[in-house]
Amino acid sequence: MKIVLIGTGYVGLVSGACFAELGFDVTCVDKDLDKLRKLENSILPFYEPGLSDYVKKNTQTGRLRFTSILDDTISAAEVIIIAVGTPCDSNTGRADLKELYAALDLIAPFLDENKLVILKSTVPIGTAKKVQDYLNIEVASNPEFLREGSAIQDFMRPVRIVIGTESNVARKTLRRLYQRFLSNHVPIIETTQNTAEIIKYASNAFLGMKISFINQIADLCENCNGDVRAVSQALGLDNRIGKEFLSPGPGFGGSCFTKDLQELKLCAEKFEAPQGIVSQVLAYNNSRPLRMLEIIQAAFEGDFRNKTLAILGLTFKANTDDLRDSPSMKIISLLSGLGLRIRVYDPKGMESASKTLFNVVFAGDSYEAIKDSDGLVILTEWQEFKSLNLERVKRLLKAPLIVDLRNIFSLEDMKAKGFTYYSLGHSPVNGRRYA
C-alpha cells in the first residue's frame, strides 16, 4: 500500500516513519523546502527518542521519502493521511483549521473515488463529515494517541486503534493499514466519524483531569500533614483507576492538552452539553504556576534580594524539546520579575528557550547552574536530574535548599543528607510550613 502523509510536524513525521518501518511505501509532503532537505539528510526539526533512527533507516531503504510535489505522488497513493497542526486560535479559543483546509485544497485536484483520506489531525467534532462533503470523497477519522517522549513505542505498541467511518470500503482499507496490530489482538474501536473525534478529546480531557486531581490532592496533603506519594500509590493499585498520570507536578503543558480541553469545552457548549469538569480543570491548571511560585517564595522566606536561583528543567516534560505551554517557562517568567538572578539548564530545551528567555543565564550543565546558587528548583523530571550526585550538589550550593516540583527525590534521602527540601504533597523536610 502506498501512503501519502500531508504534514511533517510531530504527528506526521512520527506516523510516516512508523508506517515505513511497518513496510509501507510512505511519502511525506510538506511545503517547507528547507525542512524537506534536512529530513532527506535525517536532520529532524524536533527531538523524539528513537525517531532519528527510524527516519534514517527507512529513508535509506527507500520506504520513506520527502517531497513538496503532489500530483504524481497522490495519483499513485491509495491512502492520504492529513496530519497538519490545528493550534488554538488566539482570538476565538477554537481549533484553527486554516492549515487543514489549505492542505485539502492542495490535494483536492488529484483525488478520485479509489482513494481514502484519513484525518489524524485533532479536529473539532463534526469536521470529518464536513471534510467529506468538501472533498466529495470518503474521509475517515483515525485519531492519534502519541505521547511526546514515547511516541515510537505508542505507535508501534498501541493499546487501541480508533477508526471512525460508516463506509465498509474505508473500514477494510484501515484494517489493512493496521493489520499487523490487529493480528496481535490490539483492540480496534470501529465507530462513526463524530464519535472518533469525541474519543480523542475525551481521552486528553480525562488525562488532564487526572493530573489536576492528584495536584489538588497534593495541595490537601501539604495542608494536613499527609503524604501524596502513599495516596498516589494506593490509587494506582486500584485497577479501576490505574497508576499513570498520578504524579503531582506544576501542571500539564505541551501542544495538546490545553488546546484540546479548550476545544472540547467550546464544542460541548455549541451542542448544549456543557462540560463543567473540563472548565474547572482548565481553570485549576492555569492557576498552578502561581501555587508553585508560592512554594518557592516560602522556601526563601519571601526574600529574593541578592539571591541566585538554579533552575533545572525548561520543557513541559522529560524526553522532549517542546516548550509549548510549558509550566516551567511560566514559572520562570513569574520568578524573573522578582529581582533575583536565575541560572537555567535543560538537556534539550536550551536552544528554543534562548529565543524567548532573556533575563536568565544559560548554564552548560546541571552542576554549572547549581554552583554558588542560593537554592535549586527542579521543574522537569529528566532522568539526568534524578541521577544527580547529591553530595556534590550540596557542596556546590551556598545553602542546601532544594525545591522539587516533580518529586524526583526521596524524603528519606533529603533528610539524611541534611537538605532543606520542599516537594509537593508533603510537609517540608528540615524546612518550615508554607501557605
Tab-separated table of C-alpha atoms in Angstrom:
chain	number	residue	atom	x	y	z
A	1	MET	CA	0.000	0.000	0.000
A	2	LYS	CA	1.289	3.461	-0.934
A	3	ILE	CA	0.665	6.180	1.650
A	4	VAL	CA	0.935	9.937	1.264
A	5	LEU	CA	1.194	11.834	4.521
A	6	ILE	CA	0.490	15.572	4.459
A	7	GLY	CA	2.494	17.411	7.118
A	8	THR	CA	5.882	16.686	8.687
A	9	GLY	CA	5.192	18.042	12.151
A	10	TYR	CA	5.238	15.883	15.249
A	11	VAL	CA	2.330	13.580	14.394
A	12	GLY	CA	3.068	13.483	10.671
A	13	LEU	CA	6.743	12.667	10.911
A	14	VAL	CA	6.347	10.054	13.641
A	15	SER	CA	3.449	8.405	11.800
A	16	GLY	CA	5.257	8.470	8.461
A	17	ALA	CA	8.433	6.943	9.868
A	18	CYS	CA	6.494	4.254	11.733
A	19	PHE	CA	4.319	3.291	8.758
A	20	ALA	CA	7.533	2.983	6.705
A	21	GLU	CA	9.015	0.800	9.456
A	22	LEU	CA	5.955	-1.435	9.089
A	23	GLY	CA	6.859	-1.918	5.424
A	24	PHE	CA	4.580	0.585	3.700
A	25	ASP	CA	5.715	2.900	0.917
A	26	VAL	CA	5.403	6.350	2.519
A	27	THR	CA	5.812	9.821	1.040
A	28	CYS	CA	5.667	12.765	3.424
A	29	VAL	CA	4.607	16.050	1.825
A	30	ASP	CA	5.447	19.498	3.166
A	31	LYS	CA	5.702	22.972	1.649
A	32	ASP	CA	8.796	23.898	3.697
A	33	LEU	CA	11.650	23.129	1.280
A	34	ASP	CA	14.385	23.741	3.854
A	35	LYS	CA	12.766	21.300	6.274
A	36	LEU	CA	12.440	18.711	3.487
A	37	ARG	CA	16.130	18.991	2.601
A	38	LYS	CA	17.073	18.456	6.225
A	39	LEU	CA	14.732	15.478	6.580
A	40	GLU	CA	16.258	13.864	3.500
A	41	ASN	CA	19.539	14.004	5.441
A	42	SER	CA	17.875	12.712	8.631
A	43	ILE	CA	18.070	16.110	10.361
A	44	LEU	CA	14.896	16.324	12.436
A	45	PRO	CA	13.009	19.523	13.371
A	46	PHE	CA	12.394	18.301	16.931
A	47	TYR	CA	13.697	15.764	19.420
A	48	GLU	CA	11.924	12.451	19.934
A	49	PRO	CA	13.765	9.369	21.248
A	50	GLY	CA	14.304	6.767	18.527
A	51	LEU	CA	12.767	8.788	15.703
A	52	SER	CA	16.043	9.770	14.060
A	53	ASP	CA	16.993	6.103	13.657
A	54	TYR	CA	13.636	5.281	12.044
A	55	VAL	CA	13.872	8.207	9.637
A	56	LYS	CA	17.457	7.433	8.632
A	57	LYS	CA	16.861	3.697	8.194
A	58	ASN	CA	13.693	3.998	6.134
A	59	THR	CA	14.981	6.881	4.026
A	60	GLN	CA	17.967	4.736	3.079
A	61	THR	CA	15.765	1.769	2.166
A	62	GLY	CA	13.530	3.996	0.021
A	63	ARG	CA	10.371	3.258	2.005
A	64	LEU	CA	10.268	6.833	3.341
A	65	ARG	CA	10.518	9.855	1.052
A	66	PHE	CA	10.005	13.598	1.425
A	67	THR	CA	8.670	15.933	-1.244
A	68	SER	CA	6.705	19.110	-1.949
A	69	ILE	CA	5.302	17.760	-5.227
A	70	LEU	CA	1.747	16.455	-5.059
A	71	ASP	CA	0.456	15.359	-8.467
A	72	ASP	CA	2.276	12.092	-9.235
A	73	THR	CA	2.702	11.397	-5.524
A	74	ILE	CA	-1.009	11.408	-4.736
A	75	SER	CA	-2.008	9.818	-8.031
A	76	ALA	CA	-0.040	6.703	-7.070
A	77	ALA	CA	-1.344	6.551	-3.489
A	78	GLU	CA	-4.255	4.585	-2.065
A	79	VAL	CA	-4.332	6.416	1.258
A	80	ILE	CA	-3.777	10.108	2.012
A	81	ILE	CA	-3.279	10.917	5.695
A	82	ILE	CA	-3.725	14.500	6.889
A	83	ALA	CA	-1.560	15.326	9.910
A	84	VAL	CA	-1.265	19.108	9.910
A	85	GLY	CA	-1.405	21.296	13.017
A	86	THR	CA	-4.679	22.553	14.472
A	87	PRO	CA	-3.460	25.086	17.051
A	88	CYS	CA	-5.714	27.125	19.289
A	89	ASP	CA	-6.871	30.375	17.656
A	90	SER	CA	-5.779	33.195	19.966
A	91	ASN	CA	-8.902	35.235	19.171
A	92	THR	CA	-11.658	32.626	19.413
A	93	GLY	CA	-10.079	29.884	21.543
A	94	ARG	CA	-11.244	27.357	18.931
A	95	ALA	CA	-9.089	24.985	16.895
A	96	ASP	CA	-7.586	26.834	13.934
A	97	LEU	CA	-8.317	24.800	10.787
A	98	LYS	CA	-6.578	27.049	8.255
A	99	GLU	CA	-3.730	24.583	7.727
A	100	LEU	CA	-6.189	21.727	7.365
A	101	TYR	CA	-8.233	23.389	4.637
A	102	ALA	CA	-5.094	24.637	2.888
A	103	ALA	CA	-3.934	21.008	2.737
A	104	LEU	CA	-7.333	19.871	1.450
A	105	ASP	CA	-7.254	22.467	-1.330
A	106	LEU	CA	-3.801	21.243	-2.369
A	107	ILE	CA	-4.772	17.579	-2.631
A	108	ALA	CA	-8.326	18.009	-3.987
A	109	PRO	CA	-7.373	18.165	-7.709
A	110	PHE	CA	-5.625	14.780	-7.503
A	111	LEU	CA	-8.274	12.778	-5.660
A	112	ASP	CA	-10.675	10.157	-7.010
A	113	GLU	CA	-13.159	7.650	-5.600
A	114	ASN	CA	-10.478	4.970	-5.261
A	115	LYS	CA	-8.597	6.911	-2.594
A	116	LEU	CA	-9.250	7.253	1.120
A	117	VAL	CA	-8.489	10.428	3.052
A	118	ILE	CA	-7.695	9.852	6.730
A	119	LEU	CA	-7.729	12.644	9.306
A	120	LYS	CA	-5.112	12.179	12.026
A	121	SER	CA	-5.131	15.858	12.974
A	122	THR	CA	-7.104	16.574	16.132
A	123	VAL	CA	-10.188	18.387	14.866
A	124	PRO	CA	-13.500	19.655	16.278
A	125	ILE	CA	-16.441	17.279	16.414
A	126	GLY	CA	-18.116	17.084	13.011
A	127	THR	CA	-15.031	18.076	10.994
A	128	ALA	CA	-14.541	14.731	9.219
A	129	LYS	CA	-18.107	14.870	7.896
A	130	LYS	CA	-17.566	18.440	6.709
A	131	VAL	CA	-14.297	17.482	5.025
A	132	GLN	CA	-16.037	14.548	3.337
A	133	ASP	CA	-18.644	16.917	1.891
A	134	TYR	CA	-15.921	19.425	0.985
A	135	LEU	CA	-13.881	16.872	-0.988
A	136	ASN	CA	-16.800	14.704	-2.162
A	137	ILE	CA	-14.733	11.628	-1.292
A	138	GLU	CA	-14.655	9.128	1.572
A	139	VAL	CA	-12.991	10.557	4.701
A	140	ALA	CA	-12.245	8.580	7.872
A	141	SER	CA	-11.319	9.829	11.324
A	142	ASN	CA	-8.324	7.965	12.784
A	143	PRO	CA	-7.076	9.917	15.816
A	144	GLU	CA	-3.541	9.505	17.133
A	145	PHE	CA	-2.580	8.864	20.757
A	146	LEU	CA	1.133	9.657	20.717
A	147	ARG	CA	2.876	10.930	23.843
A	148	GLU	CA	5.901	13.122	23.364
A	149	GLY	CA	8.939	11.269	24.634
A	150	SER	CA	7.480	7.817	23.923
A	151	ALA	CA	5.806	8.307	20.538
A	152	ILE	CA	7.599	5.458	18.750
A	153	GLN	CA	6.516	2.947	21.389
A	154	ASP	CA	2.986	4.378	21.410
A	155	PHE	CA	2.690	3.934	17.640
A	156	MET	CA	4.333	0.524	17.392
A	157	ARG	CA	2.639	-0.894	20.504
A	158	PRO	CA	-0.781	0.773	20.606
A	159	VAL	CA	-3.271	-0.019	23.346
A	160	ARG	CA	-6.180	0.612	20.941
A	161	ILE	CA	-6.907	1.782	17.407
A	162	VAL	CA	-9.885	4.033	16.698
A	163	ILE	CA	-11.497	4.058	13.255
A	164	GLY	CA	-14.302	6.499	12.514
A	165	THR	CA	-16.202	5.776	9.294
A	166	GLU	CA	-19.551	4.427	8.159
A	167	SER	CA	-18.099	3.082	4.902
A	168	ASN	CA	-17.305	-0.628	4.717
A	169	VAL	CA	-14.742	0.041	1.970
A	170	ALA	CA	-12.918	2.626	4.134
A	171	ARG	CA	-13.097	0.281	7.117
A	172	LYS	CA	-11.455	-2.531	5.127
A	173	THR	CA	-8.688	-0.181	3.944
A	174	LEU	CA	-7.944	0.927	7.513
A	175	ARG	CA	-7.924	-2.671	8.682
A	176	ARG	CA	-5.274	-3.443	6.044
A	177	LEU	CA	-3.295	-0.427	7.202
A	178	TYR	CA	-3.258	-1.713	10.780
A	179	GLN	CA	-3.248	-5.452	10.009
A	180	ARG	CA	-0.052	-6.126	11.976
A	181	PHE	CA	-1.578	-4.714	15.144
A	182	LEU	CA	-4.917	-6.447	14.649
A	183	SER	CA	-3.067	-9.746	14.222
A	184	ASN	CA	-1.533	-9.094	17.639
A	185	HIS	CA	-5.032	-8.635	19.094
A	186	VAL	CA	-4.809	-4.885	19.651
A	187	PRO	CA	-8.396	-3.738	20.357
A	188	ILE	CA	-9.995	-1.842	17.481
A	189	ILE	CA	-12.845	0.598	18.039
A	190	GLU	CA	-14.920	0.936	14.883
A	191	THR	CA	-17.357	3.790	15.173
A	192	THR	CA	-18.673	6.918	13.452
A	193	GLN	CA	-16.579	9.926	12.476
A	194	ASN	CA	-18.084	12.140	15.194
A	195	THR	CA	-17.544	9.522	17.887
A	196	ALA	CA	-13.905	9.016	16.883
A	197	GLU	CA	-13.340	12.754	17.218
A	198	ILE	CA	-15.009	12.752	20.640
A	199	ILE	CA	-12.803	9.843	21.769
A	200	LYS	CA	-9.664	11.883	21.095
A	201	TYR	CA	-10.885	14.898	23.046
A	202	ALA	CA	-12.357	12.804	25.857
A	203	SER	CA	-9.063	10.900	26.271
A	204	ASN	CA	-6.987	14.052	26.666
A	205	ALA	CA	-9.602	15.677	28.891
A	206	PHE	CA	-9.657	12.671	31.215
A	207	LEU	CA	-5.855	12.631	31.492
A	208	GLY	CA	-5.801	16.370	32.164
A	209	MET	CA	-8.433	15.842	34.846
A	210	LYS	CA	-6.358	13.053	36.407
A	211	ILE	CA	-3.280	15.298	36.572
A	212	SER	CA	-5.252	18.140	38.139
A	213	PHE	CA	-6.915	15.753	40.587
A	214	ILE	CA	-3.625	14.451	42.003
A	215	ASN	CA	-2.276	18.008	42.150
A	216	GLN	CA	-5.275	19.036	44.237
A	217	ILE	CA	-4.774	16.019	46.482
A	218	ALA	CA	-1.128	17.127	46.848
A	219	ASP	CA	-2.386	20.549	47.973
A	220	LEU	CA	-4.548	18.825	50.585
A	221	CYS	CA	-1.677	16.645	51.807
A	222	GLU	CA	0.551	19.684	52.269
A	223	ASN	CA	-2.053	21.350	54.479
A	224	CYS	CA	-2.920	18.354	56.666
A	225	ASN	CA	0.452	16.621	57.006
A	226	GLY	CA	-0.438	13.882	54.512
A	227	ASP	CA	1.823	12.026	52.077
A	228	VAL	CA	0.772	12.291	48.434
A	229	ARG	CA	3.193	9.531	47.391
A	230	ALA	CA	1.321	6.997	49.516
A	231	VAL	CA	-2.012	8.324	48.248
A	232	SER	CA	-0.842	8.087	44.639
A	233	GLN	CA	0.488	4.560	45.128
A	234	ALA	CA	-2.755	3.376	46.702
A	235	LEU	CA	-4.871	4.951	43.967
A	236	GLY	CA	-2.692	3.463	41.229
A	237	LEU	CA	-3.055	-0.066	42.588
A	238	ASP	CA	-6.799	0.173	42.041
A	239	ASN	CA	-7.385	-1.297	38.578
A	240	ARG	CA	-10.372	0.968	38.114
A	241	ILE	CA	-8.055	3.999	38.344
A	242	GLY	CA	-4.586	2.943	37.134
A	243	LYS	CA	-1.186	4.326	38.108
A	244	GLU	CA	-0.462	6.545	35.080
A	245	PHE	CA	-0.760	10.350	35.376
A	246	LEU	CA	-0.860	10.282	39.172
A	247	SER	CA	2.416	12.106	39.836
A	248	PRO	CA	1.962	15.628	41.243
A	249	GLY	CA	3.715	18.433	39.434
A	250	PRO	CA	3.484	22.036	38.255
A	251	GLY	CA	0.565	21.310	35.904
A	252	PHE	CA	0.143	19.928	32.411
A	253	GLY	CA	1.507	21.608	29.303
A	254	GLY	CA	2.579	20.741	25.786
A	255	SER	CA	0.856	21.251	22.466
A	256	CYS	CA	-2.275	19.171	23.097
A	257	PHE	CA	-3.903	19.099	26.492
A	258	THR	CA	-4.777	22.774	26.992
A	259	LYS	CA	-5.976	23.356	23.432
A	260	ASP	CA	-7.910	20.073	23.323
A	261	LEU	CA	-9.658	20.686	26.632
A	262	GLN	CA	-10.488	24.202	25.488
A	263	GLU	CA	-11.912	22.902	22.192
A	264	LEU	CA	-13.947	20.204	23.959
A	265	LYS	CA	-15.363	22.823	26.315
A	266	LEU	CA	-16.396	25.123	23.457
A	267	CYS	CA	-17.675	22.277	21.261
A	268	ALA	CA	-19.799	20.975	24.107
A	269	GLU	CA	-21.296	24.428	24.680
A	270	LYS	CA	-22.183	24.568	20.979
A	271	PHE	CA	-24.030	21.256	21.326
A	272	GLU	CA	-25.681	22.477	24.564
A	273	ALA	CA	-23.890	19.900	26.723
A	274	PRO	CA	-21.584	21.993	28.963
A	275	GLN	CA	-18.557	20.200	30.415
A	276	GLY	CA	-18.244	21.732	33.872
A	277	ILE	CA	-15.463	19.381	34.971
A	278	VAL	CA	-13.358	20.297	31.931
A	279	SER	CA	-13.839	24.002	32.648
A	280	GLN	CA	-12.684	23.523	36.238
A	281	VAL	CA	-9.642	21.516	35.149
A	282	LEU	CA	-8.588	24.302	32.775
A	283	ALA	CA	-9.032	26.958	35.439
A	284	TYR	CA	-7.110	24.986	38.066
A	285	ASN	CA	-4.256	24.145	35.714
A	286	ASN	CA	-3.950	27.800	34.702
A	287	SER	CA	-3.567	28.728	38.382
A	288	ARG	CA	-0.993	26.024	39.133
A	289	PRO	CA	2.160	28.074	38.281
A	290	LEU	CA	1.124	30.687	40.851
A	291	ARG	CA	0.898	27.966	43.501
A	292	MET	CA	4.397	26.788	42.545
A	293	LEU	CA	5.649	30.365	42.912
A	294	GLU	CA	4.204	30.483	46.432
A	295	ILE	CA	6.140	27.347	47.399
A	296	ILE	CA	9.403	28.749	46.015
A	297	GLN	CA	8.835	32.058	47.798
A	298	ALA	CA	8.123	30.247	51.058
A	299	ALA	CA	11.365	28.291	50.742
A	300	PHE	CA	13.250	31.593	50.519
A	301	GLU	CA	11.046	33.107	53.224
A	302	GLY	CA	9.890	35.680	50.696
A	303	ASP	CA	13.308	37.303	50.409
A	304	PHE	CA	14.969	37.081	46.988
A	305	ARG	CA	17.281	40.080	47.458
A	306	ASN	CA	20.769	39.380	46.090
A	307	LYS	CA	19.825	35.727	45.616
A	308	THR	CA	20.790	33.394	42.775
A	309	LEU	CA	18.447	30.558	41.887
A	310	ALA	CA	19.374	27.446	39.889
A	311	ILE	CA	16.531	26.022	37.811
A	312	LEU	CA	16.667	22.597	36.179
A	313	GLY	CA	14.081	21.936	33.501
A	314	LEU	CA	12.522	24.040	30.760
A	315	THR	CA	10.499	21.606	28.654
A	316	PHE	CA	6.939	20.714	29.634
A	317	LYS	CA	8.027	17.114	30.330
A	318	ALA	CA	11.126	14.945	30.037
A	319	ASN	CA	12.379	13.367	26.783
A	320	THR	CA	11.233	16.198	24.528
A	321	ASP	CA	12.499	19.608	23.448
A	322	ASP	CA	8.957	21.036	23.407
A	323	LEU	CA	8.431	24.279	25.328
A	324	ARG	CA	4.861	24.861	24.208
A	325	ASP	CA	2.625	25.772	27.149
A	326	SER	CA	5.403	24.586	29.466
A	327	PRO	CA	4.686	25.177	33.185
A	328	SER	CA	8.442	25.623	33.645
A	329	MET	CA	8.514	28.609	31.317
A	330	LYS	CA	5.518	30.166	33.076
A	331	ILE	CA	7.125	29.765	36.488
A	332	ILE	CA	10.437	31.206	35.283
A	333	SER	CA	8.557	34.168	33.816
A	334	LEU	CA	6.920	34.794	37.204
A	335	LEU	CA	10.261	34.489	39.015
A	336	SER	CA	12.130	36.763	36.619
A	337	GLY	CA	10.110	39.752	37.804
A	338	LEU	CA	11.115	39.315	41.443
A	339	GLY	CA	14.649	40.685	41.266
A	340	LEU	CA	16.708	37.509	41.688
A	341	ARG	CA	19.372	36.067	39.405
A	342	ILE	CA	18.366	32.893	37.584
A	343	ARG	CA	20.555	30.189	36.057
A	344	VAL	CA	18.817	27.530	33.969
A	345	TYR	CA	19.699	24.218	32.364
A	346	ASP	CA	17.733	21.656	30.342
A	347	PRO	CA	19.122	18.722	28.329
A	348	LYS	CA	17.101	19.535	25.188
A	349	GLY	CA	15.228	22.815	25.616
A	350	MET	CA	18.056	25.364	25.783
A	351	GLU	CA	18.161	26.434	22.132
A	352	SER	CA	14.455	27.169	21.891
A	353	ALA	CA	14.337	28.822	25.317
A	354	SER	CA	17.189	31.182	24.421
A	355	LYS	CA	14.863	32.804	21.870
A	356	THR	CA	12.300	33.804	24.488
A	357	LEU	CA	14.100	33.954	27.860
A	358	PHE	CA	16.345	36.997	28.158
A	359	ASN	CA	16.768	37.634	31.878
A	360	VAL	CA	18.445	34.330	32.731
A	361	VAL	CA	21.869	32.735	32.434
A	362	PHE	CA	22.019	29.511	30.409
A	363	ALA	CA	24.371	27.016	32.036
A	364	GLY	CA	26.388	24.318	30.281
A	365	ASP	CA	25.143	21.545	32.571
A	366	SER	CA	23.278	20.943	35.814
A	367	TYR	CA	26.262	21.464	38.086
A	368	GLU	CA	27.239	24.723	36.418
A	369	ALA	CA	23.749	26.050	37.081
A	370	ILE	CA	23.882	24.875	40.694
A	371	LYS	CA	27.352	26.222	41.568
A	372	ASP	CA	27.203	29.131	44.060
A	373	SER	CA	23.404	29.339	43.817
A	374	ASP	CA	21.329	30.020	46.925
A	375	GLY	CA	18.886	27.245	46.090
A	376	LEU	CA	17.836	24.735	43.446
A	377	VAL	CA	14.400	24.391	41.832
A	378	ILE	CA	13.550	21.322	39.752
A	379	LEU	CA	10.824	21.855	37.170
A	380	THR	CA	11.144	18.891	34.767
A	381	GLU	CA	11.621	15.206	35.588
A	382	TRP	CA	14.615	14.401	33.356
A	383	GLN	CA	16.492	11.214	34.286
A	384	GLU	CA	19.674	13.287	34.274
A	385	PHE	CA	18.308	15.275	37.207
A	386	LYS	CA	17.172	12.167	39.070
A	387	SER	CA	20.756	10.891	38.807
A	388	LEU	CA	22.432	13.985	40.251
A	389	ASN	CA	25.212	13.400	42.770
A	390	LEU	CA	23.518	14.918	45.795
A	391	GLU	CA	26.727	15.202	47.822
A	392	ARG	CA	28.201	17.278	45.012
A	393	VAL	CA	25.010	19.325	44.746
A	394	LYS	CA	25.218	20.114	48.456
A	395	ARG	CA	28.853	21.203	48.156
A	396	LEU	CA	28.111	23.477	45.196
A	397	LEU	CA	25.078	25.229	46.681
A	398	LYS	CA	25.563	28.170	49.049
A	399	ALA	CA	22.761	26.679	51.157
A	400	PRO	CA	21.410	23.095	50.966
A	401	LEU	CA	17.978	24.174	49.712
A	402	ILE	CA	16.034	22.229	47.054
A	403	VAL	CA	12.504	22.933	45.821
A	404	ASP	CA	11.487	19.817	43.903
A	405	LEU	CA	8.291	20.440	41.947
A	406	ARG	CA	8.452	16.978	40.336
A	407	ASN	CA	9.087	14.886	43.488
A	408	ILE	CA	12.092	13.146	41.910
A	409	PHE	CA	13.971	12.618	45.202
A	410	SER	CA	13.004	10.631	48.268
A	411	LEU	CA	12.158	12.368	51.524
A	412	GLU	CA	14.396	9.958	53.408
A	413	ASP	CA	17.467	10.811	51.276
A	414	MET	CA	16.871	14.522	51.631
A	415	LYS	CA	16.529	14.263	55.389
A	416	ALA	CA	19.599	12.021	55.763
A	417	LYS	CA	21.741	14.320	53.620
A	418	GLY	CA	20.699	17.429	55.514
A	419	PHE	CA	18.846	19.267	52.752
A	420	THR	CA	16.070	21.738	53.331
A	421	TYR	CA	13.695	20.099	50.905
A	422	TYR	CA	10.361	21.332	49.616
A	423	SER	CA	8.315	18.998	47.412
A	424	LEU	CA	4.659	18.540	46.512
A	425	GLY	CA	2.154	16.810	48.766
A	426	HIS	CA	4.308	16.667	51.933
A	427	SER	CA	5.437	18.804	54.796
A	428	PRO	CA	8.866	20.303	54.006
A	429	VAL	CA	11.903	18.321	55.131
A	430	ASN	CA	14.028	20.387	57.537
A	431	GLY	CA	12.031	23.431	56.456
A	432	ARG	CA	9.124	25.498	57.687
A	433	ARG	CA	5.465	25.159	56.734
A	434	TYR	CA	4.175	27.281	53.866
A	435	ALA	CA	0.798	28.757	52.971
